[in-house]
Tab-separated table of C-alpha atoms in Angstrom:
chain	number	residue	atom	x	y	z
Q	1	MET	CA	93.849	-8.678	-82.734
Q	2	ALA	CA	92.159	-10.790	-80.133
Q	3	GLU	CA	90.612	-14.235	-80.526
Q	4	THR	CA	87.612	-14.242	-78.698
Q	5	LYS	CA	85.121	-17.581	-80.465
Q	6	SER	CA	85.680	-19.923	-83.340
Q	7	ALA	CA	83.876	-21.308	-86.155
Q	8	LYS	CA	83.360	-24.771	-87.057
Q	9	LEU	CA	83.889	-25.897	-90.645
Q	10	THR	CA	81.868	-29.365	-91.848
Q	11	ILE	CA	83.721	-31.068	-94.656
Q	12	ASP	CA	82.254	-35.032	-95.792
Q	13	GLY	CA	81.328	-35.439	-91.983
Q	14	GLN	CA	84.030	-34.151	-90.062
Q	15	ASP	CA	84.018	-30.652	-87.733
Q	16	TYR	CA	87.087	-28.767	-88.190
Q	17	GLU	CA	87.567	-25.546	-85.562
Q	18	LEU	CA	88.803	-21.873	-86.732
Q	19	PRO	CA	89.844	-19.392	-84.687
Q	20	ILE	CA	87.686	-16.241	-84.405
Q	21	HIS	CA	89.864	-13.034	-84.841
Q	22	SER	CA	88.154	-9.359	-83.804
Q	23	PRO	CA	89.958	-6.048	-84.999
Q	24	THR	CA	89.356	-2.972	-83.684
Q	25	ALA	CA	87.407	-1.702	-86.214
Q	26	GLY	CA	85.542	-4.057	-88.914
Q	27	PRO	CA	84.443	-7.370	-89.209
Q	28	ASP	CA	85.618	-10.050	-87.167
Q	29	VAL	CA	87.883	-12.523	-89.842
Q	30	ILE	CA	88.416	-16.158	-89.052
Q	31	ASP	CA	91.486	-17.941	-89.435
Q	32	ILE	CA	92.414	-20.041	-91.738
Q	33	ARG	CA	95.764	-20.669	-92.100
Q	34	LYS	CA	96.165	-24.628	-90.678
Q	35	LEU	CA	92.775	-24.701	-92.752
Q	36	TYR	CA	94.504	-27.244	-95.558
Q	37	GLY	CA	97.002	-28.670	-93.378
Q	38	GLN	CA	93.762	-30.130	-91.166
Q	39	ALA	CA	91.003	-30.986	-93.675
Q	40	GLY	CA	93.122	-30.031	-96.609
Q	41	VAL	CA	90.972	-28.097	-98.951
Q	42	PHE	CA	91.894	-24.587	-99.798
Q	43	THR	CA	89.488	-20.833	-100.369
Q	44	TYR	CA	88.355	-20.073	-103.277
Q	45	ASP	CA	88.278	-15.813	-103.551
Q	46	PRO	CA	88.483	-14.635	-106.718
Q	47	GLY	CA	90.551	-10.819	-106.293
Q	48	PHE	CA	90.795	-11.634	-102.071
Q	49	THR	CA	87.922	-9.634	-101.908
Q	50	SER	CA	86.817	-11.498	-98.922
Q	51	THR	CA	90.313	-12.244	-98.028
Q	52	ALA	CA	92.523	-10.554	-94.896
Q	53	SER	CA	96.134	-11.185	-96.298
Q	54	CYS	CA	98.015	-9.797	-93.144
Q	55	ASP	CA	96.557	-7.022	-90.006
Q	56	SER	CA	97.607	-3.656	-89.943
Q	57	THR	CA	97.681	-0.729	-87.892
Q	58	ILE	CA	97.631	2.147	-90.595
Q	59	THR	CA	94.389	2.818	-92.459
Q	60	PHE	CA	90.850	2.015	-91.735
Q	61	ILE	CA	87.771	1.823	-94.411
Q	62	ASP	CA	83.863	2.014	-93.434
Q	63	GLY	CA	82.442	1.581	-97.237
Q	64	GLU	CA	78.778	1.383	-95.407
Q	65	LYS	CA	79.336	4.835	-93.371
Q	66	GLY	CA	81.493	5.667	-95.539
Q	67	GLU	CA	84.531	6.458	-93.417
Q	68	LEU	CA	88.410	6.533	-93.736
Q	69	LEU	CA	90.875	6.206	-91.044
Q	70	HIS	CA	94.321	7.093	-91.275
Q	71	ARG	CA	95.753	5.743	-87.569
Q	72	GLY	CA	92.065	7.188	-86.102
Q	73	TYR	CA	91.778	9.940	-87.322
Q	74	PRO	CA	89.068	10.636	-90.488
Q	75	ILE	CA	90.054	11.991	-93.676
Q	76	ASP	CA	88.164	14.686	-94.074
Q	77	GLN	CA	90.127	16.671	-90.440
Q	78	LEU	CA	93.269	15.939	-92.064
Q	79	ALA	CA	93.005	17.374	-95.749
Q	80	GLU	CA	91.984	19.934	-94.016
Q	81	LYS	CA	93.328	20.867	-90.973
Q	82	SER	CA	96.912	19.284	-91.789
Q	83	HIS	CA	99.412	19.089	-94.641
Q	84	TYR	CA	100.743	16.001	-96.813
Q	85	LEU	CA	103.756	16.135	-95.010
Q	86	GLU	CA	102.236	15.814	-91.860
Q	87	VAL	CA	99.857	13.228	-92.816
Q	88	CYS	CA	103.142	11.430	-94.219
Q	89	PHE	CA	104.509	11.439	-90.708
Q	90	LEU	CA	101.398	10.541	-88.998
Q	91	LEU	CA	101.347	7.343	-91.665
Q	92	LEU	CA	105.354	5.894	-91.128
Q	93	TYR	CA	105.138	6.644	-87.396
Q	94	GLY	CA	101.763	6.231	-86.262
Q	95	TYR	CA	101.276	9.366	-84.676
Q	96	LEU	CA	101.022	13.106	-85.252
Q	97	PRO	CA	104.025	14.878	-84.941
Q	98	LYS	CA	104.884	17.618	-82.179
Q	99	ALA	CA	106.248	20.749	-83.877
Q	100	GLU	CA	109.848	19.986	-83.810
Q	101	GLU	CA	110.017	16.371	-84.867
Q	102	LEU	CA	107.517	17.805	-88.155
Q	103	GLU	CA	110.274	20.359	-88.469
Q	104	LYS	CA	112.801	18.089	-88.368
Q	105	PHE	CA	111.120	15.717	-90.998
Q	106	GLU	CA	109.838	18.419	-93.415
Q	107	SER	CA	113.546	20.132	-93.266
Q	108	THR	CA	115.069	15.936	-94.477
Q	109	ILE	CA	112.604	15.356	-97.103
Q	110	THR	CA	113.023	18.985	-98.678
Q	111	ARG	CA	117.106	18.145	-98.478
Q	112	HIS	CA	116.245	14.414	-100.236
Q	113	THR	CA	114.061	16.480	-103.213
Q	114	MET	CA	117.616	15.661	-105.778
Q	115	ILE	CA	118.114	13.192	-107.754
Q	116	HIS	CA	121.679	11.592	-108.609
Q	117	GLU	CA	122.784	13.445	-111.820
Q	118	GLN	CA	123.499	10.603	-113.675
Q	119	MET	CA	119.516	9.408	-113.523
Q	120	TYR	CA	119.036	12.275	-115.954
Q	121	ASN	CA	120.562	10.175	-118.455
Q	122	PHE	CA	117.748	7.645	-118.139
Q	123	PHE	CA	114.968	10.113	-119.376
Q	124	ARG	CA	116.945	10.869	-122.514
Q	125	GLY	CA	116.611	6.968	-123.393
Q	126	PHE	CA	112.743	7.386	-123.519
Q	127	ARG	CA	110.717	8.345	-126.624
Q	128	ARG	CA	109.198	11.867	-126.440
Q	129	ASP	CA	105.450	9.999	-126.228
Q	130	ALA	CA	106.684	7.909	-124.008
Q	131	HIS	CA	103.734	7.403	-121.223
Q	132	PRO	CA	104.923	9.734	-118.504
Q	133	MET	CA	104.079	6.265	-115.588
Q	134	ALA	CA	106.692	3.840	-118.182
Q	135	VAL	CA	109.324	6.448	-117.410
Q	136	MET	CA	108.720	6.180	-113.297
Q	137	VAL	CA	107.859	2.699	-113.785
Q	138	GLY	CA	111.232	2.243	-115.197
Q	139	VAL	CA	113.470	5.070	-113.313
Q	140	VAL	CA	111.947	4.154	-109.350
Q	141	GLY	CA	113.285	0.833	-110.498
Q	142	ALA	CA	116.552	2.453	-111.593
Q	143	MET	CA	116.894	3.913	-107.884
Q	144	ALA	CA	118.539	0.908	-106.911
Q	145	ALA	CA	121.187	1.217	-108.593
Q	146	PHE	CA	122.547	4.413	-107.378
Q	147	TYR	CA	121.436	4.313	-103.197
Q	148	HIS	CA	123.122	1.121	-102.507
Q	149	ASP	CA	123.199	2.128	-98.859
Q	150	SER	CA	119.379	2.583	-98.659
Q	151	THR	CA	118.970	-1.838	-100.148
Q	152	ASP	CA	119.565	-3.032	-97.198
Q	153	ILE	CA	116.112	-4.349	-95.700
Q	154	ALA	CA	117.103	-6.212	-92.545
Q	155	ASP	CA	118.394	-2.600	-92.361
Q	156	PRO	CA	116.716	-0.704	-89.846
Q	157	ARG	CA	118.166	2.583	-90.468
Q	158	GLN	CA	118.495	1.838	-94.466
Q	159	ARG	CA	114.604	1.377	-94.571
Q	160	GLU	CA	114.140	4.774	-92.892
Q	161	ILE	CA	116.884	6.458	-95.611
Q	162	ALA	CA	114.986	3.896	-98.199
Q	163	SER	CA	111.604	5.650	-96.879
Q	164	HIS	CA	112.703	9.573	-96.808
Q	165	ARG	CA	114.352	8.926	-100.197
Q	166	LEU	CA	111.539	7.646	-101.865
Q	167	ILE	CA	108.663	10.329	-100.860
Q	168	ALA	CA	111.327	13.577	-101.580
Q	169	LYS	CA	112.695	12.464	-104.987
Q	170	MET	CA	108.888	10.688	-106.149
Q	171	PRO	CA	107.535	14.275	-107.406
Q	172	THR	CA	111.417	15.431	-108.599
Q	173	ILE	CA	111.020	12.320	-110.791
Q	174	ALA	CA	106.893	12.918	-112.291
Q	175	ALA	CA	107.886	16.807	-112.473
Q	176	MET	CA	110.807	16.022	-115.129
Q	177	ALA	CA	108.942	12.584	-116.811
Q	178	TYR	CA	106.436	15.554	-117.443
Q	179	LYS	CA	109.022	18.295	-118.585
Q	180	TYR	CA	110.475	15.844	-120.971
Q	181	SER	CA	107.430	14.355	-122.183
Q	182	VAL	CA	106.864	18.244	-123.484
Q	183	GLY	CA	110.147	18.799	-124.155
Q	184	GLN	CA	111.087	21.219	-121.974
Q	185	PRO	CA	114.367	21.239	-120.468
Q	186	PHE	CA	114.255	19.680	-116.375
Q	187	VAL	CA	113.658	22.231	-113.630
Q	188	TYR	CA	115.538	21.457	-110.097
Q	189	PRO	CA	113.807	21.120	-106.927
Q	190	ARG	CA	114.220	24.327	-104.827
Q	191	ASN	CA	114.690	23.966	-100.725
Q	192	ASP	CA	112.647	27.582	-100.431
Q	193	LEU	CA	109.238	25.969	-100.999
Q	194	ASP	CA	107.082	23.856	-99.863
Q	195	TYR	CA	106.581	20.344	-101.027
Q	196	ALA	CA	102.973	20.720	-103.018
Q	197	ALA	CA	104.591	23.971	-104.643
Q	198	ASN	CA	107.746	22.318	-105.633
Q	199	PHE	CA	105.986	20.290	-107.729
Q	200	LEU	CA	103.712	23.132	-109.374
Q	201	HIS	CA	107.204	24.555	-110.241
Q	202	MET	CA	108.627	22.126	-111.019
Q	203	CYS	CA	106.188	21.117	-113.522
Q	204	PHE	CA	105.418	24.626	-115.049
Q	205	ALA	CA	108.700	27.128	-114.080
Q	206	VAL	CA	110.853	27.570	-117.124
Q	207	PRO	CA	114.049	29.146	-117.172
Q	208	ALA	CA	113.424	31.956	-118.889
Q	209	GLU	CA	110.712	33.919	-116.702
Q	210	GLU	CA	109.531	33.781	-112.867
Q	211	TYR	CA	106.858	31.015	-112.076
Q	212	HIS	CA	104.961	32.467	-109.191
Q	213	VAL	CA	102.919	29.141	-107.705
Q	214	ASP	CA	99.713	30.362	-106.409
Q	215	PRO	CA	99.000	29.769	-103.011
Q	216	ILE	CA	96.064	28.556	-103.839
Q	217	LEU	CA	96.946	25.998	-106.424
Q	218	ALA	CA	99.528	25.219	-103.970
Q	219	ARG	CA	96.692	24.006	-101.302
Q	220	ALA	CA	94.762	22.247	-104.048
Q	221	MET	CA	97.554	20.119	-104.537
Q	222	ASP	CA	98.789	19.687	-101.092
Q	223	ARG	CA	95.010	18.100	-100.922
Q	224	ILE	CA	95.480	15.544	-103.848
Q	225	PHE	CA	98.546	14.557	-102.255
Q	226	THR	CA	96.753	13.725	-99.377
Q	227	LEU	CA	93.704	12.702	-99.863
Q	228	HIS	CA	95.394	9.352	-102.209
Q	229	ALA	CA	97.829	9.170	-99.651
Q	230	ASP	CA	97.037	5.660	-98.461
Q	231	HIS	CA	93.474	3.298	-98.981
Q	232	GLU	CA	94.491	0.640	-96.859
Q	233	GLN	CA	94.992	-2.950	-99.385
Q	234	ASN	CA	94.110	-1.935	-102.530
Q	235	ALA	CA	95.253	-3.040	-105.633
Q	236	SER	CA	98.457	-1.836	-105.840
Q	237	THR	CA	98.820	-1.566	-102.099
Q	238	SER	CA	98.612	-5.506	-101.703
Q	239	THR	CA	101.349	-5.287	-105.033
Q	240	VAL	CA	103.995	-3.593	-102.994
Q	241	ARG	CA	103.324	-5.493	-100.376
Q	242	LEU	CA	103.840	-9.210	-102.058
Q	243	ALA	CA	107.071	-7.705	-103.568
Q	244	SER	CA	107.983	-7.008	-101.039
Q	245	SER	CA	107.463	-10.528	-99.443
Q	246	SER	CA	110.602	-11.598	-101.331
Q	247	GLY	CA	112.770	-9.652	-99.726
Q	248	ALA	CA	112.902	-7.380	-102.963
Q	249	ASN	CA	114.367	-4.098	-102.427
Q	250	PRO	CA	112.163	-0.866	-101.587
Q	251	PHE	CA	112.980	0.889	-104.739
Q	252	ALA	CA	111.502	-2.178	-106.440
Q	253	CYS	CA	109.119	-2.754	-104.854
Q	254	ILE	CA	107.444	0.946	-105.147
Q	255	ALA	CA	107.839	0.634	-108.650
Q	256	ALA	CA	105.702	-2.873	-108.618
Q	257	GLY	CA	103.263	-0.567	-107.016
Q	258	ILE	CA	103.141	1.800	-109.224
Q	259	ALA	CA	103.506	-0.449	-112.342
Q	260	CYS	CA	99.913	-1.756	-110.936
Q	261	LEU	CA	98.481	1.636	-110.285
Q	262	TRP	CA	99.214	2.137	-113.689
Q	263	GLY	CA	95.860	-0.139	-114.571
Q	264	PRO	CA	92.783	1.933	-115.882
Q	265	ALA	CA	90.829	-0.405	-113.174
Q	266	HIS	CA	92.991	1.311	-110.405
Q	267	GLY	CA	95.084	4.669	-110.680
Q	268	GLY	CA	93.241	5.955	-114.043
Q	269	ALA	CA	89.922	6.977	-112.729
Q	270	ASN	CA	90.411	10.058	-113.184
Q	271	GLN	CA	91.829	10.009	-116.533
Q	272	ALA	CA	88.356	8.146	-117.782
Q	273	CYS	CA	86.157	11.148	-116.103
Q	274	LEU	CA	87.987	13.249	-117.951
Q	275	GLU	CA	87.644	11.719	-121.295
Q	276	MET	CA	83.983	11.034	-120.494
Q	277	LEU	CA	84.082	15.259	-120.255
Q	278	LYS	CA	85.465	15.096	-123.255
Q	279	GLU	CA	83.021	12.851	-124.840
Q	280	ILE	CA	80.055	14.527	-123.562
Q	281	GLY	CA	81.364	18.019	-124.471
Q	282	THR	CA	79.557	20.856	-123.919
Q	283	PRO	CA	76.837	21.243	-121.044
Q	284	ASP	CA	73.521	20.537	-123.308
Q	285	ARG	CA	74.677	17.237	-124.422
Q	286	ILE	CA	74.408	16.426	-120.341
Q	287	PRO	CA	70.942	15.683	-120.148
Q	288	GLU	CA	71.626	13.047	-123.236
Q	289	PHE	CA	73.751	11.581	-121.399
Q	290	ILE	CA	72.255	11.660	-117.843
Q	291	ALA	CA	69.417	9.366	-119.817
Q	292	ARG	CA	71.996	7.365	-121.360
Q	293	ALA	CA	73.251	6.613	-117.804
Q	294	LYS	CA	70.080	5.790	-115.998
Q	295	ASP	CA	69.301	3.132	-119.291
Q	296	LYS	CA	70.449	-0.164	-118.170
Q	297	ASN	CA	70.873	-1.307	-121.367
Q	298	ASP	CA	72.728	1.448	-122.550
Q	299	PRO	CA	76.424	0.460	-121.692
Q	300	PHE	CA	77.706	4.548	-120.813
Q	301	ARG	CA	78.443	4.607	-117.302
Q	302	LEU	CA	79.292	8.259	-115.967
Q	303	MET	CA	82.783	7.875	-114.611
Q	304	GLY	CA	83.946	9.546	-111.404
Q	305	PHE	CA	80.650	8.785	-109.568
Q	306	GLY	CA	80.196	6.201	-106.804
Q	307	HIS	CA	82.930	4.190	-105.902
Q	308	ARG	CA	83.484	0.021	-105.896
Q	309	VAL	CA	84.272	0.685	-102.063
Q	310	TYR	CA	81.966	3.372	-100.511
Q	311	LYS	CA	78.355	2.897	-100.863
Q	312	ASN	CA	77.162	5.909	-99.858
Q	313	PHE	CA	79.612	8.323	-100.196
Q	314	ASP	CA	83.344	8.988	-100.711
Q	315	PRO	CA	84.448	10.906	-97.425
Q	316	ARG	CA	87.271	11.972	-99.859
Q	317	ALA	CA	85.239	13.829	-102.521
Q	318	LYS	CA	83.424	17.143	-100.174
Q	319	VAL	CA	86.806	18.473	-99.373
Q	320	MET	CA	88.717	17.537	-103.202
Q	321	LYS	CA	85.297	19.658	-103.772
Q	322	GLN	CA	86.301	23.037	-101.190
Q	323	SER	CA	89.236	22.776	-103.075
Q	324	ALA	CA	87.846	22.074	-106.858
Q	325	ASP	CA	85.198	25.019	-106.688
Q	326	GLU	CA	88.382	27.548	-105.104
Q	327	VAL	CA	90.307	26.651	-108.649
Q	328	LEU	CA	87.851	27.680	-110.814
Q	329	ASP	CA	87.022	30.237	-109.191
Q	330	LEU	CA	90.779	31.641	-109.622
Q	331	LEU	CA	90.925	30.178	-112.749
Q	332	GLY	CA	87.845	30.700	-114.163
Q	333	VAL	CA	86.038	27.920	-116.455
Q	334	GLU	CA	84.539	30.445	-119.435
Q	335	ASN	CA	87.221	29.749	-122.157
Q	336	ASN	CA	87.720	25.614	-120.837
Q	337	PRO	CA	84.140	23.416	-122.559
Q	338	ILE	CA	85.390	20.771	-120.691
Q	339	LEU	CA	85.386	22.348	-116.574
Q	340	ALA	CA	81.727	24.131	-118.218
Q	341	THR	CA	81.186	20.837	-118.678
Q	342	ALA	CA	81.926	18.924	-115.538
Q	343	LYS	CA	79.867	22.125	-112.533
Q	344	ALA	CA	77.154	21.759	-115.124
Q	345	LEU	CA	77.433	17.629	-114.999
Q	346	GLU	CA	77.736	17.844	-111.445
Q	347	GLU	CA	74.958	19.811	-110.556
Q	348	ALA	CA	72.444	18.133	-112.340
Q	349	ALA	CA	73.510	14.840	-111.136
Q	350	LEU	CA	73.801	15.836	-107.580
Q	351	ALA	CA	70.031	17.711	-108.188
Q	352	ASP	CA	68.657	14.117	-109.960
Q	353	PRO	CA	67.435	11.516	-107.677
Q	354	TYR	CA	68.072	8.957	-109.213
Q	355	PHE	CA	71.856	9.427	-108.580
Q	356	ALA	CA	70.835	10.640	-104.822
Q	357	GLU	CA	68.877	7.340	-104.555
Q	358	LYS	CA	71.907	5.337	-106.083
Q	359	LYS	CA	74.101	6.814	-103.884
Q	360	LEU	CA	76.513	7.980	-107.171
Q	361	PHE	CA	77.841	11.271	-105.587
Q	362	PRO	CA	80.450	12.833	-107.529
Q	363	ASN	CA	83.888	11.119	-106.010
Q	364	VAL	CA	87.437	11.647	-105.216
Q	365	ASP	CA	88.591	11.711	-109.106
Q	366	PHE	CA	86.200	13.742	-110.080
Q	367	TYR	CA	86.818	16.774	-108.135
Q	368	SER	CA	90.792	15.760	-108.420
Q	369	GLY	CA	90.583	14.897	-112.187
Q	370	ILE	CA	88.563	18.638	-112.782
Q	371	ILE	CA	91.753	20.371	-110.555
Q	372	LEU	CA	94.408	19.203	-112.616
Q	373	GLU	CA	92.965	19.490	-115.621
Q	374	ALA	CA	92.449	23.351	-114.524
Q	375	MET	CA	96.159	23.360	-113.638
Q	376	GLY	CA	97.060	22.375	-117.055
Q	377	PHE	CA	98.142	18.820	-116.964
Q	378	PRO	CA	97.225	16.380	-119.620
Q	379	THR	CA	95.785	13.837	-118.589
Q	380	SER	CA	98.200	11.521	-119.216
Q	381	MET	CA	99.674	13.295	-115.832
Q	382	PHE	CA	97.296	12.045	-114.170
Q	383	THR	CA	97.935	8.575	-112.117
Q	384	PRO	CA	101.956	10.095	-112.055
Q	385	ILE	CA	100.252	12.355	-109.861
Q	386	PHE	CA	97.994	9.410	-108.101
Q	387	ALA	CA	101.855	7.155	-108.063
Q	388	LEU	CA	103.682	10.146	-106.084
Q	389	SER	CA	100.288	10.909	-103.551
Q	390	ARG	CA	100.078	6.907	-102.691
Q	391	THR	CA	104.514	6.661	-102.410
Q	392	VAL	CA	103.968	6.988	-98.914
Q	393	GLY	CA	101.435	5.093	-97.937
Q	394	TRP	CA	103.157	1.964	-99.836
Q	395	VAL	CA	106.139	2.987	-98.001
Q	396	SER	CA	104.441	2.710	-94.781
Q	397	GLN	CA	102.746	-0.717	-96.016
Q	398	TRP	CA	106.500	-1.570	-96.890
Q	399	LYS	CA	107.984	-0.965	-93.624
Q	400	GLU	CA	104.751	-2.588	-91.205
Q	401	MET	CA	105.336	-5.836	-93.272
Q	402	LEU	CA	108.875	-5.988	-92.991
Q	403	ASN	CA	108.486	-5.743	-88.944
Q	404	ASP	CA	105.481	-8.023	-88.772
Q	405	PRO	CA	107.450	-10.995	-87.382
Q	406	GLN	CA	104.142	-13.188	-89.186
Q	407	ASN	CA	106.026	-12.578	-92.521
Q	408	LYS	CA	106.225	-15.025	-94.979
Q	409	ILE	CA	106.528	-14.663	-98.817
Q	410	GLY	CA	103.339	-14.344	-100.996
Q	411	ARG	CA	102.135	-17.922	-102.485
Q	412	PRO	CA	98.164	-17.294	-103.516
Q	413	ARG	CA	96.830	-20.959	-104.231
Q	414	GLN	CA	94.869	-21.981	-107.253
Q	415	LEU	CA	91.761	-24.054	-107.989
Q	416	TYR	CA	93.403	-25.831	-111.221
Q	417	LEU	CA	90.800	-26.748	-113.827
Q	418	GLY	CA	93.530	-27.982	-116.470
Q	419	GLU	CA	94.795	-31.176	-117.871
Q	420	THR	CA	94.719	-34.342	-115.175
Q	421	GLU	CA	98.484	-35.972	-115.921
Q	422	ARG	CA	98.797	-37.240	-119.297
Q	423	ASP	CA	102.542	-38.513	-121.573
Q	424	TYR	CA	104.477	-36.696	-124.243
Q	425	VAL	CA	103.206	-37.765	-128.101
Q	426	ASP	CA	106.187	-37.426	-130.166
Q	427	ILE	CA	105.551	-35.334	-132.458
Q	428	GLU	CA	105.720	-37.502	-135.866
Q	429	ASN	CA	102.256	-39.395	-133.827
Q	430	ARG	CA	100.066	-36.073	-133.105
């Protein structure tokens, strides 16, 4: 981060010089850290949409160009040529691993997938109809009570162990939350399966018979994990960083991220997409809903189209569409009206000039929702799958923050609009 120039801010006739830092990519940033001390004023930025809260070398997004880079590598190349655990290594360590490094990393993750046996009792304390995200928040936070050898954030070795444990055990926890919700016995992880296939096996296998994981479904699942691995300083990542700024243990920080991701404005986008498809019902009703989407006076919106960050196209959607097509070809859509409606809606929207002009293209949530529905996941599991995918991003950001010499506890300011000082009035005189 190089300081190349400065900005002049004039307040009541007084000039203040503010340094401007230039990143390797993206807009320059004005450094306001000393503004309050010099001028006695704060900046006002609800949602922090114009504020850089940190410097980072992990992920870069250019929404105007539709660009998403992990350590400089385009997401579409990673999704097509790589796989999730290799991307995990890249996010954690900053470079693509050599063959022996990747083999060692994969072996480490594979051999950490089991959870402490006593943690099984936690699940039985929840109601059967508990949302899987509620279960994950509780169980992940409780990991700090079981893994005392990886809670000291000042110890680099313990940070490393905690990182591996979180990446390895999150699929097990998510699968157990699903199994518990449907009343089926838990399925232990298997070391002979890869990361994505192991997750599908833990979700859909039963003790009564053999379960074979189709490689097309495993590849689609791996791409969902890869395409959701990190997304810069979003709400849940910022939550993890803010929690970690206090010195909280890694499991508490990731549990905070899961809680934030649970919100429908963040992690529930693909669930909202499927609920919209259920509302549409059948392909013959698509023209009606497309007309409503074009009507500015109608509150209806096409979920899964367009993106808050990407003003052109979602770079993750192209690869996700390929996997969606492969999954639907494998499983078929004839007996599933939701999937038939999704395919017809995609074709209708892409052929309509209105959506092209507004740049409302299907995004990654549209296609991932279709895939998860086709695989047989209930919509309540969509966000937990997002959470286990994003765990490596949260962990990478957490580690980066702890290594930052500028790290300090987060303390946002406010624009206070309440009452000024007033005296207490005894209750009999009110």
